[in-house]
Amino acid sequence: MVAALASGILAVVGPPPNGPFGVPLIVPVLLAAAFAARVLPGRIGAGIGLLAVVIAVAAAIRFLGADLVGDRSVVEVAVGLVQFAGLGAAAYAAVRQLIARRSDAEGRSHDASRPAQIIGLLGMCAIGAELLAAYDDSTGDPGAVAFALIFFGALYGAPALLARDLVRRCGWGWPSLLLLFAALGTAQACLIDQSMFSVDYQGYEGWQETRQATLIPALGIGATNAYNFIVGHVIYSFAAPVALAEAWVPRRARQPWLGPIGTVVAVLAYGGAAALILSDPESRSGTPPQLAVSAGMVAAFIAAAALIGRRRASGSHRTTEFAGRLPVGPVFAIALLAAVIPALSSEGWGGVLVSLAVTGGFGIAILVTARTRGWSLRHSAVVAFAFLLVRGLLAFTYFPLIGDVAPVPKYAHNTILILVVVATGWLAVRRGAGDGRKEAAHGS
């Protein structure tokens, strides 16, 4: 309510609009969310309220970003800060409501390794999503890399944490988690940076040629980009880092990691990073129909995740006597092939079809294997390690697509990040062997 009131005041005290005065859309959204949180039962109302807060945070941070360059009056800045404080309080209340009924079995471990595990996941999301590929002019620049770790940790790591905690709290499985990651990947490529619809995003070398090779005129996108962006985000930005991080401390793999404060911080970090991307004119390539369809796809992925997850949670967890007998060596080798083939495929339609077939086939094979032979944290870690390793090794074969980076810092960057992947992958595979539960349901 406070945030909605502040948003309304901003419409009054802010600069006069070019057209007739109107109430900002965020005001009725927040009011409706406050009503829903008050009337609807428990977690349903709290979930609606938290979703409204995420939407409002992006708008609030864009407002504060304009204030920093002196475009707003002191009164507007003050009201904007009140609005932001109200959003933080609303997020905190919603999160407390969401997790209020968790059982003792879901209790969080308070040892010192939990913060390290969370920070490690944030860093690996940034590395897997952006830094490991070494495709831009931040490659080899220590200051730029340090900033990227923080910024992309917020942009990719924070939502990965939120999605993972939701799945673990609700007792869902990896299929639901992957669908939520698909929703996040679609949101990133189509709604946040909107690179999916860009003709020449940020001036990257070869962008236009890649897009044109598999252009679908009716949709205004290239099929190669659609695969690379959405599937790439699912694997490298979210799933692989989460699989490694869970295997680092097996006893917490099926527990939520964030409390109310941590969840609020993650929501604000994600909203802030997304808002900064949206403020870039290069991130406004989508047309209203394209954005509407993209939002519908995000909603469909989330709905599918909930549907599949509830079906799984309502059934019994199956265990199998074969769990743990599946050797990790062949899994690692097959995962390497599944990562290499799409990466080396052509950028034409043939390459897209091959990539879809290989990735889809590998995913189905994991699902079937998990339900019939058993699947442990170690197997998940091995697959994640293989994909990240291939991404890092292939980065040695090309120079950044934008900017002028000298060979020494470029190869130093590649080498250091490969060592990070090897170290975190080795740790995950080694500690994942201690996953005593080895449930087949872990992968189903």
PDB file of C-alpha atoms in Angstrom, residues 144-402:
ATOM      1  CA  ALA A 144      35.582  -5.270 -15.845  1.00  0.00           C
ATOM      2  CA  VAL A 145      35.584  -8.944 -14.875  1.00  0.00           C
ATOM      3  CA  ALA A 146      35.147  -8.075 -11.182  1.00  0.00           C
ATOM      4  CA  PHE A 147      32.192  -5.826 -12.018  1.00  0.00           C
ATOM      5  CA  ALA A 148      30.732  -8.522 -14.306  1.00  0.00           C
ATOM      6  CA  LEU A 149      30.909 -11.100 -11.523  1.00  0.00           C
ATOM      7  CA  ILE A 150      28.760  -8.872  -9.318  1.00  0.00           C
ATOM      8  CA  PHE A 151      26.371  -7.631 -11.978  1.00  0.00           C
ATOM      9  CA  PHE A 152      25.800 -10.934 -13.734  1.00  0.00           C
ATOM     10  CA  GLY A 153      25.667 -12.691 -10.385  1.00  0.00           C
ATOM     11  CA  ALA A 154      22.628 -10.518  -9.701  1.00  0.00           C
ATOM     12  CA  LEU A 155      21.168 -10.916 -13.187  1.00  0.00           C
ATOM     13  CA  TYR A 156      21.557 -14.704 -13.424  1.00  0.00           C
ATOM     14  CA  GLY A 157      22.551 -16.010 -10.004  1.00  0.00           C
ATOM     15  CA  ALA A 158      19.804 -14.307  -8.024  1.00  0.00           C
ATOM     16  CA  PRO A 159      16.917 -15.714 -10.128  1.00  0.00           C
ATOM     17  CA  ALA A 160      18.626 -19.116 -10.188  1.00  0.00           C
ATOM     18  CA  LEU A 161      18.635 -19.088  -6.386  1.00  0.00           C
ATOM     19  CA  LEU A 162      15.003 -17.997  -6.250  1.00  0.00           C
ATOM     20  CA  ALA A 163      13.844 -20.654  -8.717  1.00  0.00           C
ATOM     21  CA  ARG A 164      15.857 -23.350  -6.981  1.00  0.00           C
ATOM     22  CA  ASP A 165      14.501 -22.440  -3.548  1.00  0.00           C
ATOM     23  CA  LEU A 166      10.927 -22.459  -4.843  1.00  0.00           C
ATOM     24  CA  VAL A 167      11.376 -25.932  -6.314  1.00  0.00           C
ATOM     25  CA  ARG A 168      13.028 -27.331  -3.184  1.00  0.00           C
ATOM     26  CA  ARG A 169      10.422 -25.801  -0.866  1.00  0.00           C
ATOM     27  CA  CYS A 170       7.561 -27.219  -2.882  1.00  0.00           C
ATOM     28  CA  GLY A 171       9.126 -30.677  -3.233  1.00  0.00           C
ATOM     29  CA  TRP A 172       9.329 -30.468  -7.018  1.00  0.00           C
ATOM     30  CA  GLY A 173      12.049 -32.033  -9.184  1.00  0.00           C
ATOM     31  CA  TRP A 174      14.523 -31.100 -11.885  1.00  0.00           C
ATOM     32  CA  PRO A 175      11.952 -31.064 -14.723  1.00  0.00           C
ATOM     33  CA  SER A 176      10.110 -28.264 -12.944  1.00  0.00           C
ATOM     34  CA  LEU A 177      13.381 -26.487 -12.221  1.00  0.00           C
ATOM     35  CA  LEU A 178      14.422 -26.667 -15.880  1.00  0.00           C
ATOM     36  CA  LEU A 179      11.056 -25.259 -16.945  1.00  0.00           C
ATOM     37  CA  LEU A 180      11.510 -22.350 -14.550  1.00  0.00           C
ATOM     38  CA  PHE A 181      14.981 -21.824 -15.997  1.00  0.00           C
ATOM     39  CA  ALA A 182      13.418 -21.830 -19.471  1.00  0.00           C
ATOM     40  CA  ALA A 183      11.045 -19.112 -18.276  1.00  0.00           C
ATOM     41  CA  LEU A 184      13.988 -17.088 -16.954  1.00  0.00           C
ATOM     42  CA  GLY A 185      15.971 -17.605 -20.160  1.00  0.00           C
ATOM     43  CA  THR A 186      13.024 -16.523 -22.293  1.00  0.00           C
ATOM     44  CA  ALA A 187      12.483 -13.478 -20.096  1.00  0.00           C
ATOM     45  CA  GLN A 188      16.156 -12.535 -20.374  1.00  0.00           C
ATOM     46  CA  ALA A 189      16.428 -12.861 -24.159  1.00  0.00           C
ATOM     47  CA  CYS A 190      12.958 -11.598 -25.089  1.00  0.00           C
ATOM     48  CA  LEU A 191      11.799  -9.210 -22.363  1.00  0.00           C
ATOM     49  CA  ILE A 192      14.898  -7.868 -20.597  1.00  0.00           C
ATOM     50  CA  ASP A 193      17.758  -7.403 -23.060  1.00  0.00           C
ATOM     51  CA  GLN A 194      15.459  -8.239 -26.018  1.00  0.00           C
ATOM     52  CA  SER A 195      18.477  -9.466 -27.980  1.00  0.00           C
ATOM     53  CA  MET A 196      16.238 -12.090 -29.579  1.00  0.00           C
ATOM     54  CA  PHE A 197      14.617  -9.372 -31.697  1.00  0.00           C
ATOM     55  CA  SER A 198      17.671  -7.196 -32.357  1.00  0.00           C
ATOM     56  CA  VAL A 199      18.990  -6.841 -35.910  1.00  0.00           C
ATOM     57  CA  ASP A 200      22.489  -5.832 -34.761  1.00  0.00           C
ATOM     58  CA  TYR A 201      22.718  -6.077 -30.970  1.00  0.00           C
ATOM     59  CA  GLN A 202      25.562  -3.972 -29.510  1.00  0.00           C
ATOM     60  CA  GLY A 203      27.446  -4.210 -32.817  1.00  0.00           C
ATOM     61  CA  TYR A 204      28.738  -7.764 -32.230  1.00  0.00           C
ATOM     62  CA  GLU A 205      30.651  -9.194 -35.174  1.00  0.00           C
ATOM     63  CA  GLY A 206      28.631 -11.681 -37.214  1.00  0.00           C
ATOM     64  CA  TRP A 207      25.337 -10.918 -35.468  1.00  0.00           C
ATOM     65  CA  GLN A 208      23.406  -9.996 -38.608  1.00  0.00           C
ATOM     66  CA  GLU A 209      24.725 -12.977 -40.576  1.00  0.00           C
ATOM     67  CA  THR A 210      23.810 -15.428 -37.819  1.00  0.00           C
ATOM     68  CA  ARG A 211      20.321 -13.995 -37.484  1.00  0.00           C
ATOM     69  CA  GLN A 212      19.710 -13.894 -41.220  1.00  0.00           C
ATOM     70  CA  ALA A 213      20.787 -17.505 -41.788  1.00  0.00           C
ATOM     71  CA  THR A 214      17.697 -18.906 -40.026  1.00  0.00           C
ATOM     72  CA  LEU A 215      15.420 -15.871 -39.993  1.00  0.00           C
ATOM     73  CA  ILE A 216      11.728 -16.560 -39.454  1.00  0.00           C
ATOM     74  CA  PRO A 217      10.151 -13.399 -40.956  1.00  0.00           C
ATOM     75  CA  ALA A 218       6.747 -13.882 -39.359  1.00  0.00           C
ATOM     76  CA  LEU A 219       8.336 -13.919 -35.896  1.00  0.00           C
ATOM     77  CA  GLY A 220      11.203 -11.533 -36.538  1.00  0.00           C
ATOM     78  CA  ILE A 221      13.763 -13.869 -34.949  1.00  0.00           C
ATOM     79  CA  GLY A 222      16.496 -16.239 -36.050  1.00  0.00           C
ATOM     80  CA  ALA A 223      16.072 -19.899 -35.111  1.00  0.00           C
ATOM     81  CA  THR A 224      19.783 -20.196 -34.325  1.00  0.00           C
ATOM     82  CA  ASN A 225      19.554 -17.289 -31.901  1.00  0.00           C
ATOM     83  CA  ALA A 226      16.419 -18.750 -30.325  1.00  0.00           C
ATOM     84  CA  TYR A 227      18.262 -22.002 -29.625  1.00  0.00           C
ATOM     85  CA  ASN A 228      21.494 -20.362 -28.494  1.00  0.00           C
ATOM     86  CA  PHE A 229      19.821 -17.835 -26.220  1.00  0.00           C
ATOM     87  CA  ILE A 230      17.089 -19.860 -24.530  1.00  0.00           C
ATOM     88  CA  VAL A 231      18.777 -23.273 -24.379  1.00  0.00           C
ATOM     89  CA  GLY A 232      22.099 -21.591 -23.649  1.00  0.00           C
ATOM     90  CA  HIS A 233      20.640 -19.710 -20.700  1.00  0.00           C
ATOM     91  CA  VAL A 234      18.942 -22.842 -19.365  1.00  0.00           C
ATOM     92  CA  ILE A 235      22.183 -24.823 -19.417  1.00  0.00           C
ATOM     93  CA  TYR A 236      25.023 -22.369 -18.818  1.00  0.00           C
ATOM     94  CA  SER A 237      23.380 -19.520 -16.913  1.00  0.00           C
ATOM     95  CA  PHE A 238      21.263 -21.616 -14.564  1.00  0.00           C
ATOM     96  CA  ALA A 239      21.191 -25.427 -14.623  1.00  0.00           C
ATOM     97  CA  ALA A 240      24.911 -26.250 -14.771  1.00  0.00           C
ATOM     98  CA  PRO A 241      25.894 -23.833 -11.960  1.00  0.00           C
ATOM     99  CA  VAL A 242      23.026 -25.068  -9.763  1.00  0.00           C
ATOM    100  CA  ALA A 243      23.948 -28.727 -10.355  1.00  0.00           C
ATOM    101  CA  LEU A 244      27.547 -28.049  -9.321  1.00  0.00           C
ATOM    102  CA  ALA A 245      26.591 -25.948  -6.300  1.00  0.00           C
ATOM    103  CA  GLU A 246      24.162 -28.560  -4.958  1.00  0.00           C
ATOM    104  CA  ALA A 247      26.818 -31.271  -5.213  1.00  0.00           C
ATOM    105  CA  TRP A 248      29.313 -29.184  -3.200  1.00  0.00           C
ATOM    106  CA  VAL A 249      27.280 -29.859  -0.029  1.00  0.00           C
ATOM    107  CA  PRO A 250      25.069 -32.914  -0.684  1.00  0.00           C
ATOM    108  CA  ARG A 251      23.208 -32.748   2.623  1.00  0.00           C
ATOM    109  CA  ARG A 252      21.643 -29.425   1.575  1.00  0.00           C
ATOM    110  CA  ALA A 253      20.878 -30.387  -2.009  1.00  0.00           C
ATOM    111  CA  ARG A 254      17.153 -30.783  -1.389  1.00  0.00           C
ATOM    112  CA  GLN A 255      16.793 -27.951   1.125  1.00  0.00           C
ATOM    113  CA  PRO A 256      16.080 -24.265   0.473  1.00  0.00           C
ATOM    114  CA  TRP A 257      19.075 -22.020   1.050  1.00  0.00           C
ATOM    115  CA  LEU A 258      17.512 -18.580   1.478  1.00  0.00           C
ATOM    116  CA  GLY A 259      15.611 -17.118   4.404  1.00  0.00           C
ATOM    117  CA  PRO A 260      13.228 -14.143   4.185  1.00  0.00           C
ATOM    118  CA  ILE A 261      15.968 -11.522   4.107  1.00  0.00           C
ATOM    119  CA  GLY A 262      18.050 -13.435   1.574  1.00  0.00           C
ATOM    120  CA  THR A 263      15.023 -13.893  -0.652  1.00  0.00           C
ATOM    121  CA  VAL A 264      14.191 -10.181  -0.546  1.00  0.00           C
ATOM    122  CA  VAL A 265      17.803  -9.304  -1.361  1.00  0.00           C
ATOM    123  CA  ALA A 266      17.753 -11.735  -4.306  1.00  0.00           C
ATOM    124  CA  VAL A 267      14.486 -10.254  -5.620  1.00  0.00           C
ATOM    125  CA  LEU A 268      15.835  -6.710  -5.375  1.00  0.00           C
ATOM    126  CA  ALA A 269      19.176  -7.674  -6.935  1.00  0.00           C
ATOM    127  CA  TYR A 270      17.484  -9.367  -9.881  1.00  0.00           C
ATOM    128  CA  GLY A 271      15.008  -6.526 -10.358  1.00  0.00           C
ATOM    129  CA  GLY A 272      17.781  -3.936 -10.170  1.00  0.00           C
ATOM    130  CA  ALA A 273      20.048  -5.689 -12.664  1.00  0.00           C
ATOM    131  CA  ALA A 274      17.153  -6.283 -15.048  1.00  0.00           C
ATOM    132  CA  ALA A 275      16.104  -2.631 -14.781  1.00  0.00           C
ATOM    133  CA  LEU A 276      19.601  -1.469 -15.686  1.00  0.00           C
ATOM    134  CA  ILE A 277      19.556  -3.672 -18.781  1.00  0.00           C
ATOM    135  CA  LEU A 278      16.124  -2.368 -19.726  1.00  0.00           C
ATOM    136  CA  SER A 279      17.340   1.208 -19.425  1.00  0.00           C
ATOM    137  CA  ASP A 280      19.752   0.609 -22.317  1.00  0.00           C
ATOM    138  CA  PRO A 281      18.220   1.733 -25.657  1.00  0.00           C
ATOM    139  CA  GLU A 282      19.768  -1.383 -27.259  1.00  0.00           C
ATOM    140  CA  SER A 283      17.397  -3.441 -25.098  1.00  0.00           C
ATOM    141  CA  ARG A 284      14.216  -2.103 -26.668  1.00  0.00           C
ATOM    142  CA  SER A 285      14.098  -4.082 -29.903  1.00  0.00           C
ATOM    143  CA  GLY A 286      10.874  -6.004 -29.391  1.00  0.00           C
ATOM    144  CA  THR A 287       7.544  -4.916 -30.802  1.00  0.00           C
ATOM    145  CA  PRO A 288       4.413  -5.052 -28.607  1.00  0.00           C
ATOM    146  CA  PRO A 289       3.192  -8.307 -30.244  1.00  0.00           C
ATOM    147  CA  GLN A 290       6.627  -9.910 -29.812  1.00  0.00           C
ATOM    148  CA  LEU A 291       6.776  -8.881 -26.172  1.00  0.00           C
ATOM    149  CA  ALA A 292       3.233 -10.117 -25.561  1.00  0.00           C
ATOM    150  CA  VAL A 293       3.971 -13.526 -27.083  1.00  0.00           C
ATOM    151  CA  SER A 294       7.205 -13.733 -25.080  1.00  0.00           C
ATOM    152  CA  ALA A 295       5.379 -12.931 -21.845  1.00  0.00           C
ATOM    153  CA  GLY A 296       2.876 -15.656 -22.705  1.00  0.00           C
ATOM    154  CA  MET A 297       5.710 -18.144 -23.191  1.00  0.00           C
ATOM    155  CA  VAL A 298       7.206 -17.217 -19.822  1.00  0.00           C
ATOM    156  CA  ALA A 299       3.824 -17.734 -18.172  1.00  0.00           C
ATOM    157  CA  ALA A 300       3.381 -21.081 -19.956  1.00  0.00           C
ATOM    158  CA  PHE A 301       6.769 -22.343 -18.751  1.00  0.00           C
ATOM    159  CA  ILE A 302       5.926 -21.344 -15.176  1.00  0.00           C
ATOM    160  CA  ALA A 303       2.496 -22.986 -15.361  1.00  0.00           C
ATOM    161  CA  ALA A 304       4.015 -26.193 -16.761  1.00  0.00           C
ATOM    162  CA  ALA A 305       6.636 -26.213 -13.988  1.00  0.00           C
ATOM    163  CA  ALA A 306       3.924 -25.907 -11.343  1.00  0.00           C
ATOM    164  CA  LEU A 307       1.726 -28.566 -12.939  1.00  0.00           C
ATOM    165  CA  ILE A 308       4.526 -31.116 -13.282  1.00  0.00           C
ATOM    166  CA  GLY A 309       5.912 -30.259  -9.877  1.00  0.00           C
ATOM    167  CA  ARG A 310       2.587 -30.717  -8.089  1.00  0.00           C
ATOM    168  CA  ARG A 311       2.066 -34.077  -9.734  1.00  0.00           C
ATOM    169  CA  ARG A 312       5.496 -35.159  -8.563  1.00  0.00           C
ATOM    170  CA  ALA A 313       5.022 -33.777  -5.052  1.00  0.00           C
ATOM    171  CA  SER A 314       1.698 -35.580  -4.649  1.00  0.00           C
ATOM    172  CA  GLY A 315       3.235 -38.952  -5.540  1.00  0.00           C
ATOM    173  CA  SER A 316       5.639 -41.082  -3.561  1.00  0.00           C
ATOM    174  CA  HIS A 317       9.401 -40.743  -4.030  1.00  0.00           C
ATOM    175  CA  ARG A 318      10.659 -43.846  -5.755  1.00  0.00           C
ATOM    176  CA  THR A 319      14.061 -45.223  -4.949  1.00  0.00           C
ATOM    177  CA  THR A 320      15.879 -47.867  -6.895  1.00  0.00           C
ATOM    178  CA  GLU A 321      18.353 -50.532  -5.973  1.00  0.00           C
ATOM    179  CA  PHE A 322      20.380 -49.631  -9.065  1.00  0.00           C
ATOM    180  CA  ALA A 323      21.067 -46.085  -7.866  1.00  0.00           C
ATOM    181  CA  GLY A 324      24.797 -45.474  -7.669  1.00  0.00           C
ATOM    182  CA  ARG A 325      25.651 -48.376 -10.009  1.00  0.00           C
ATOM    183  CA  LEU A 326      25.489 -46.161 -13.058  1.00  0.00           C
ATOM    184  CA  PRO A 327      29.138 -45.303 -13.802  1.00  0.00           C
ATOM    185  CA  VAL A 328      29.926 -41.615 -14.158  1.00  0.00           C
ATOM    186  CA  GLY A 329      32.614 -42.106 -16.816  1.00  0.00           C
ATOM    187  CA  PRO A 330      30.243 -42.933 -19.699  1.00  0.00           C
ATOM    188  CA  VAL A 331      27.859 -40.183 -18.520  1.00  0.00           C
ATOM    189  CA  PHE A 332      30.709 -37.666 -18.691  1.00  0.00           C
ATOM    190  CA  ALA A 333      31.754 -38.819 -22.168  1.00  0.00           C
ATOM    191  CA  ILE A 334      28.231 -38.642 -23.552  1.00  0.00           C
ATOM    192  CA  ALA A 335      27.716 -35.240 -21.962  1.00  0.00           C
ATOM    193  CA  LEU A 336      30.885 -33.981 -23.663  1.00  0.00           C
ATOM    194  CA  LEU A 337      29.501 -35.083 -27.024  1.00  0.00           C
ATOM    195  CA  ALA A 338      26.115 -33.529 -26.260  1.00  0.00           C
ATOM    196  CA  ALA A 339      27.873 -30.234 -25.556  1.00  0.00           C
ATOM    197  CA  VAL A 340      30.364 -30.318 -28.442  1.00  0.00           C
ATOM    198  CA  ILE A 341      28.042 -31.255 -31.300  1.00  0.00           C
ATOM    199  CA  PRO A 342      25.660 -28.270 -30.987  1.00  0.00           C
ATOM    200  CA  ALA A 343      28.589 -25.911 -30.357  1.00  0.00           C
ATOM    201  CA  LEU A 344      30.297 -26.987 -33.590  1.00  0.00           C
ATOM    202  CA  SER A 345      27.158 -27.235 -35.717  1.00  0.00           C
ATOM    203  CA  SER A 346      26.576 -24.797 -38.550  1.00  0.00           C
ATOM    204  CA  GLU A 347      24.500 -21.662 -38.066  1.00  0.00           C
ATOM    205  CA  GLY A 348      22.023 -22.703 -40.750  1.00  0.00           C
ATOM    206  CA  TRP A 349      18.853 -24.719 -40.464  1.00  0.00           C
ATOM    207  CA  GLY A 350      20.742 -28.010 -40.521  1.00  0.00           C
ATOM    208  CA  GLY A 351      22.762 -26.950 -37.494  1.00  0.00           C
ATOM    209  CA  VAL A 352      19.634 -25.894 -35.621  1.00  0.00           C
ATOM    210  CA  LEU A 353      17.941 -29.236 -36.259  1.00  0.00           C
ATOM    211  CA  VAL A 354      21.043 -31.188 -35.227  1.00  0.00           C
ATOM    212  CA  SER A 355      21.399 -29.114 -32.064  1.00  0.00           C
ATOM    213  CA  LEU A 356      17.757 -29.589 -31.124  1.00  0.00           C
ATOM    214  CA  ALA A 357      17.954 -33.335 -31.777  1.00  0.00           C
ATOM    215  CA  VAL A 358      21.138 -33.803 -29.739  1.00  0.00           C
ATOM    216  CA  THR A 359      20.078 -31.636 -26.806  1.00  0.00           C
ATOM    217  CA  GLY A 360      16.544 -33.022 -26.744  1.00  0.00           C
ATOM    218  CA  GLY A 361      17.744 -36.603 -27.071  1.00  0.00           C
ATOM    219  CA  PHE A 362      20.287 -36.159 -24.307  1.00  0.00           C
ATOM    220  CA  GLY A 363      17.671 -34.640 -22.011  1.00  0.00           C
ATOM    221  CA  ILE A 364      15.251 -37.511 -22.634  1.00  0.00           C
ATOM    222  CA  ALA A 365      18.037 -40.042 -22.034  1.00  0.00           C
ATOM    223  CA  ILE A 366      18.779 -38.455 -18.645  1.00  0.00           C
ATOM    224  CA  LEU A 367      15.091 -38.501 -17.704  1.00  0.00           C
ATOM    225  CA  VAL A 368      14.697 -42.172 -18.642  1.00  0.00           C
ATOM    226  CA  THR A 369      17.956 -43.161 -16.963  1.00  0.00           C
ATOM    227  CA  ALA A 370      17.023 -41.310 -13.786  1.00  0.00           C
ATOM    228  CA  ARG A 371      13.742 -43.210 -13.548  1.00  0.00           C
ATOM    229  CA  THR A 372      15.110 -46.652 -14.372  1.00  0.00           C
ATOM    230  CA  ARG A 373      18.737 -46.815 -13.244  1.00  0.00           C
ATOM    231  CA  GLY A 374      18.996 -44.124 -10.591  1.00  0.00           C
ATOM    232  CA  TRP A 375      20.545 -40.683 -10.738  1.00  0.00           C
ATOM    233  CA  SER A 376      22.648 -39.052  -8.034  1.00  0.00           C
ATOM    234  CA  LEU A 377      24.012 -35.577  -7.411  1.00  0.00           C
ATOM    235  CA  ARG A 378      27.304 -36.819  -8.781  1.00  0.00           C
ATOM    236  CA  HIS A 379      25.765 -37.644 -12.162  1.00  0.00           C
ATOM    237  CA  SER A 380      24.189 -34.190 -12.355  1.00  0.00           C
ATOM    238  CA  ALA A 381      27.519 -32.605 -11.441  1.00  0.00           C
ATOM    239  CA  VAL A 382      29.341 -34.618 -14.103  1.00  0.00           C
ATOM    240  CA  VAL A 383      26.934 -33.435 -16.799  1.00  0.00           C
ATOM    241  CA  ALA A 384      27.226 -29.817 -15.647  1.00  0.00           C
ATOM    242  CA  PHE A 385      31.020 -30.064 -15.529  1.00  0.00           C
ATOM    243  CA  ALA A 386      31.162 -31.448 -19.074  1.00  0.00           C
ATOM    244  CA  PHE A 387      29.052 -28.648 -20.559  1.00  0.00           C
ATOM    245  CA  LEU A 388      30.952 -25.879 -18.781  1.00  0.00           C
ATOM    246  CA  LEU A 389      34.288 -27.453 -19.705  1.00  0.00           C
ATOM    247  CA  VAL A 390      33.395 -27.527 -23.396  1.00  0.00           C
ATOM    248  CA  ARG A 391      32.206 -23.918 -23.314  1.00  0.00           C
ATOM    249  CA  GLY A 392      35.446 -22.791 -21.713  1.00  0.00           C
ATOM    250  CA  LEU A 393      37.734 -24.783 -24.004  1.00  0.00           C
ATOM    251  CA  LEU A 394      36.017 -23.563 -27.168  1.00  0.00           C
ATOM    252  CA  ALA A 395      36.543 -19.975 -25.994  1.00  0.00           C
ATOM    253  CA  PHE A 396      40.273 -20.490 -26.679  1.00  0.00           C
ATOM    254  CA  THR A 397      39.487 -20.839 -30.397  1.00  0.00           C
ATOM    255  CA  TYR A 398      38.201 -17.317 -31.096  1.00  0.00           C
ATOM    256  CA  PHE A 399      38.782 -13.712 -30.088  1.00  0.00           C
ATOM    257  CA  PRO A 400      36.073 -11.472 -28.598  1.00  0.00           C
ATOM    258  CA  LEU A 401      33.369 -10.448 -31.054  1.00  0.00           C
ATOM    259  CA  ILE A 402      33.615  -6.803 -30.073  1.00  0.00           C
TER     260      ILE A 402
END
